[in-house]
mmCIF file of C-alpha atoms in Angstrom:
data_model
loop_
_atom_site.group_PDB
_atom_site.id
_atom_site.type_symbol
_atom_site.label_atom_id
_atom_site.label_comp_id
_atom_site.label_asym_id
_atom_site.label_seq_id
_atom_site.Cartn_x
_atom_site.Cartn_y
_atom_site.Cartn_z
ATOM 1 C CA UNK A 25 71.449 77.430 25.418
ATOM 2 C CA UNK A 26 69.333 77.600 28.494
ATOM 3 C CA UNK A 27 72.141 77.244 30.834
ATOM 4 C CA UNK A 28 74.072 79.963 29.053
ATOM 5 C CA UNK A 29 70.944 82.174 29.843
ATOM 6 C CA UNK A 30 71.142 81.357 33.407
ATOM 7 C CA UNK A 31 74.660 81.780 33.830
ATOM 8 C CA UNK A 32 74.541 85.383 31.996
ATOM 9 C CA UNK A 33 71.573 86.134 34.434
ATOM 10 C CA UNK A 34 73.449 85.039 37.431
ATOM 11 C CA UNK A 35 76.444 86.970 36.410
ATOM 12 C CA UNK A 36 74.375 90.274 35.567
ATOM 13 C CA UNK A 37 72.845 89.985 38.818
ATOM 14 C CA UNK A 38 76.070 89.693 40.641
ATOM 15 C CA UNK A 39 77.445 92.714 38.647
ATOM 16 C CA UNK A 40 74.544 94.775 39.729
ATOM 17 C CA UNK A 41 74.995 93.908 43.376
ATOM 18 C CA UNK A 42 78.659 94.676 43.182
ATOM 19 C CA UNK A 43 77.922 98.073 41.388
ATOM 20 C CA UNK A 44 75.263 98.899 44.230
ATOM 21 C CA UNK A 45 77.774 97.997 47.016
ATOM 22 C CA UNK A 46 80.411 100.308 45.358
ATOM 23 C CA UNK A 47 78.145 103.046 45.061
ATOM 24 C CA UNK A 48 76.952 102.944 48.570
ATOM 25 C CA UNK A 49 80.548 102.789 49.781
ATOM 26 C CA UNK A 50 81.466 105.807 47.690
ATOM 27 C CA UNK A 51 78.594 107.606 49.296
ATOM 28 C CA UNK A 52 79.373 106.712 52.622
ATOM 29 C CA UNK A 53 83.075 108.058 51.874
ATOM 30 C CA UNK A 54 81.728 111.187 50.714
ATOM 31 C CA UNK A 55 79.724 111.788 53.586
ATOM 32 C CA UNK A 56 82.372 111.010 55.989
ATOM 33 C CA UNK A 57 84.741 113.607 54.096
ATOM 34 C CA UNK A 58 81.932 116.202 54.062
ATOM 35 C CA UNK A 59 81.737 115.578 58.065
ATOM 36 C CA UNK A 60 85.242 115.972 58.589
ATOM 37 C CA UNK A 61 85.466 118.990 56.592
ATOM 38 C CA UNK A 62 82.661 120.410 58.634
ATOM 39 C CA UNK A 63 84.316 119.624 61.952
ATOM 40 C CA UNK A 64 87.524 121.409 60.671
ATOM 41 C CA UNK A 65 85.885 124.740 60.693
ATOM 42 C CA UNK A 66 86.478 126.963 63.164
ATOM 43 C CA UNK A 67 84.439 128.336 66.117
ATOM 44 C CA UNK A 68 83.179 131.340 64.560
ATOM 45 C CA UNK A 69 82.823 129.733 61.195
ATOM 46 C CA UNK A 70 80.351 127.249 62.665
ATOM 47 C CA UNK A 71 78.741 130.014 64.579
ATOM 48 C CA UNK A 72 77.989 132.327 61.766
ATOM 49 C CA UNK A 73 77.372 129.523 59.361
ATOM 50 C CA UNK A 74 80.127 130.549 56.987
#
């Protein structure tokens, strides 16, 4: 019984770490996409902030 609780606790912690890593990766991808979209703007759009 105690062993099952330990295994469940370890599994839950691994799942939390995996979810955190996935969220961080997704956030980094979104930031990279936003940065690339910003760099695609033309000179005047960047100059006037549109």
